[in-house]
Coordinates of C-alpha atoms in Angstrom, one line a residue:
L10 CA 0.2 -7.3 -8.5
T11 CA 2.8 -7.2 -5.8
Y12 CA 5.6 -6.7 -8.3
F13 CA 3.7 -3.8 -9.9
R14 CA 3.2 -2.3 -6.5
I15 CA 6.9 -2.4 -5.8
L16 CA 7.6 -0.7 -9.1
K17 CA 4.9 1.9 -8.3
V18 CA 6.5 2.7 -5.0
Q19 CA 9.8 3.0 -6.8
D20 CA 8.3 5.3 -9.4
D21 CA 6.7 7.5 -6.6
A22 CA 10.1 7.7 -4.8
D23 CA 11.7 8.8 -8.0
E24 CA 9.2 11.6 -8.4
Q25 CA 9.6 12.8 -4.8
N26 CA 13.4 12.9 -5.2
D27 CA 13.4 15.0 -8.3
N28 CA 13.7 12.0 -10.7
K29 CA 16.8 10.6 -8.8
V30 CA 16.5 6.9 -8.7
V31 CA 16.2 5.4 -5.3
D32 CA 17.5 1.8 -5.5
S33 CA 15.7 -0.4 -3.1
K34 CA 16.6 -4.0 -2.1
L35 CA 13.2 -5.2 -3.4
L36 CA 13.6 -3.8 -6.9
P37 CA 15.8 -6.7 -8.3
C38 CA 13.4 -9.3 -6.7
A39 CA 10.4 -7.6 -8.2
L40 CA 12.1 -7.4 -11.6
R41 CA 13.1 -11.0 -11.4
G42 CA 9.5 -12.0 -10.6
L43 CA 8.1 -9.9 -13.4
A44 CA 10.6 -11.5 -15.9
K45 CA 9.5 -14.9 -14.7
F46 CA 5.8 -14.2 -15.2
S47 CA 6.0 -11.8 -18.2
H48 CA 4.2 -14.2 -20.5
L49 CA 1.1 -13.9 -18.2
I50 CA 0.9 -10.1 -18.2
H51 CA -1.9 -8.4 -20.1
L52 CA -0.8 -6.6 -23.3
D53 CA -1.9 -3.1 -22.0
A54 CA 0.1 -3.6 -18.8
V55 CA 3.1 -4.7 -20.9
V56 CA 3.3 -1.3 -22.6
D57 CA 3.2 0.4 -19.2
L58 CA 5.8 -2.0 -17.7
L59 CA 8.2 -1.3 -20.6
E60 CA 7.8 2.4 -20.1
V61 CA 8.6 2.1 -16.4
L62 CA 11.6 -0.1 -17.2
K63 CA 12.8 2.5 -19.8
Q64 CA 12.6 5.3 -17.2
L65 CA 14.5 3.2 -14.7
L66 CA 17.3 2.5 -17.2
E67 CA 17.6 6.2 -18.1
N68 CA 19.1 6.7 -14.7
G69 CA 20.9 3.3 -14.7
D70 CA 24.2 4.8 -13.4
Q71 CA 22.3 5.5 -10.1
L72 CA 21.0 1.9 -9.9
S73 CA 23.1 -1.0 -8.6
T74 CA 24.5 -3.4 -11.2
D75 CA 22.1 -6.1 -10.0
S76 CA 19.0 -3.8 -10.5
C77 CA 20.2 -2.7 -14.0
V78 CA 20.7 -6.3 -15.1
H79 CA 17.3 -7.4 -13.9
C80 CA 15.6 -4.4 -15.4
I81 CA 17.1 -5.2 -18.8
L82 CA 16.4 -8.9 -18.5
C83 CA 12.8 -8.2 -17.5
A84 CA 12.3 -5.9 -20.5
L85 CA 13.9 -8.4 -23.0
K86 CA 11.8 -11.3 -21.6
T87 CA 8.7 -9.2 -21.8
L88 CA 9.4 -8.3 -25.4
R89 CA 9.7 -12.0 -26.2
G90 CA 6.2 -12.7 -24.8
P91 CA 2.8 -12.6 -26.3
G92 CA 2.2 -9.5 -28.5
K93 CA 5.8 -9.2 -29.3
D94 CA 5.0 -8.2 -32.9
T95 CA 2.4 -5.6 -32.0
I96 CA 4.3 -3.7 -29.2
P97 CA 5.9 -0.6 -30.7
V98 CA 9.2 -0.7 -28.8
D99 CA 12.7 -0.3 -30.2
M100 CA 15.1 -2.8 -28.8
K101 CA 17.8 -0.1 -28.9
Q102 CA 16.2 1.4 -25.7
F103 CA 17.3 -1.7 -23.8
L104 CA 20.5 -2.6 -25.7
I105 CA 22.2 0.7 -25.1
P106 CA 22.0 0.3 -21.3
L107 CA 23.1 -3.3 -21.6
Y108 CA 26.1 -2.1 -23.6
G109 CA 26.9 0.5 -20.9
L110 CA 26.5 -2.0 -18.2
L111 CA 29.1 -4.5 -19.4
P112 CA 32.2 -2.7 -18.2
R113 CA 30.7 -2.6 -14.6
I114 CA 30.4 -6.3 -14.2
G115 CA 33.9 -7.3 -13.3
I116 CA 34.6 -4.3 -11.1
P117 CA 33.6 -4.8 -7.5
T118 CA 31.5 -2.0 -5.9
N119 CA 32.5 -0.1 -2.8
E120 CA 29.6 -1.9 -0.9
T121 CA 31.0 -5.3 -1.9
I122 CA 34.6 -4.4 -0.8
L123 CA 33.4 -3.0 2.5
S124 CA 31.2 -5.9 3.3
S125 CA 33.7 -8.5 2.6
T126 CA 36.4 -9.4 5.1
N127 CA 38.5 -11.5 2.8
A128 CA 39.9 -10.3 -0.5
K129 CA 38.7 -13.5 -2.2
D130 CA 35.1 -12.7 -1.1
V131 CA 35.1 -9.6 -3.3
H132 CA 34.2 -11.7 -6.3
S133 CA 31.5 -13.8 -4.7
N134 CA 28.5 -15.6 -5.9
D135 CA 26.8 -12.3 -6.5
E136 CA 29.1 -11.7 -9.5
G137 CA 28.3 -15.3 -10.7
N138 CA 24.6 -14.6 -10.6
I139 CA 25.0 -11.3 -12.4
I140 CA 27.1 -13.0 -15.1
E141 CA 24.3 -15.6 -15.6
E142 CA 21.7 -12.9 -15.9
I143 CA 23.9 -10.9 -18.4
I144 CA 24.3 -14.0 -20.5
L145 CA 20.5 -14.5 -20.4
C146 CA 20.2 -10.8 -21.6
L147 CA 22.6 -11.5 -24.4
D148 CA 20.8 -14.7 -25.3
H149 CA 17.5 -12.8 -25.6
A150 CA 19.0 -9.9 -27.4
F151 CA 21.2 -11.7 -30.0
L152 CA 20.6 -15.4 -30.1
Q153 CA 16.8 -15.6 -29.8
R154 CA 16.3 -12.8 -32.3
R155 CA 18.2 -11.6 -35.3
E156 CA 20.3 -8.4 -34.9
L157 CA 20.4 -6.5 -38.2
S158 CA 23.1 -3.9 -37.3
S159 CA 26.5 -5.4 -37.8
A160 CA 28.1 -2.3 -36.1
R161 CA 26.1 -2.9 -33.0
L162 CA 26.9 -6.6 -33.0
A163 CA 30.6 -5.9 -33.4
G164 CA 30.5 -3.3 -30.6
F165 CA 28.9 -5.8 -28.2
L166 CA 31.4 -8.5 -29.1
K167 CA 34.3 -6.2 -28.5
R168 CA 32.8 -4.9 -25.2
L169 CA 32.2 -8.4 -24.0
S170 CA 35.7 -9.5 -24.8
C171 CA 37.2 -6.4 -23.0
S172 CA 34.8 -6.8 -20.0
S173 CA 35.8 -10.5 -19.5
L174 CA 39.4 -9.3 -18.8
H175 CA 38.2 -7.6 -15.6
C176 CA 36.4 -10.6 -14.3
V177 CA 37.7 -13.6 -12.3
P178 CA 38.2 -16.7 -14.4
T179 CA 35.0 -18.3 -13.3
S180 CA 33.1 -15.3 -14.7
S181 CA 35.2 -14.5 -17.7
V182 CA 35.0 -18.0 -19.2
P183 CA 31.2 -17.9 -19.6
L184 CA 31.4 -14.4 -21.0
L185 CA 33.9 -15.5 -23.6
A186 CA 31.9 -18.6 -24.4
C187 CA 28.8 -16.4 -25.0
T188 CA 30.9 -14.1 -27.2
R189 CA 32.0 -17.1 -29.2
Q190 CA 28.4 -18.4 -29.5
I191 CA 27.1 -15.0 -30.7
A192 CA 30.0 -14.6 -33.2
S193 CA 29.5 -18.0 -34.6
R194 CA 25.8 -17.4 -35.1
Y195 CA 26.4 -14.3 -37.1
S196 CA 29.4 -15.4 -39.1

């Protein structure tokens, strides 16, 4: 109930600001919690939750990378839960924002650069956590379900390979391993 209240406050703030997304510090935490307990959510609430997540992702460029990743992961985990066959949702609505998010993962934001005093701190544990969440998103999207579009799959593999070039080695190695695992599953 608390997670839904945070999303409701987020939705109300969006309406007051002419549909501009206001990224709060609580949003990634609420989305992480919803993803964790998505298997316990009533089917009627799942449809509403997916609609709110879709609206958040429509303005994903205004959200932080962390919020976007958790929003996509929450949606993908929710779609894997009970009623997954009866929910009329196209996975494309969540795969397109994930595809658009991949180039942003290796590039530090201005907030990260300004808050760090050491150049090595720019790529901190936050990027490692985001990489783990992105790999979970890719796992739910391509390994736990069957992707039928070979063009979409090839696009993701190419984008993952290119995005890994912008990351530090501790982040690029897991991305390349995930790329290899997805490619070997579909070969």
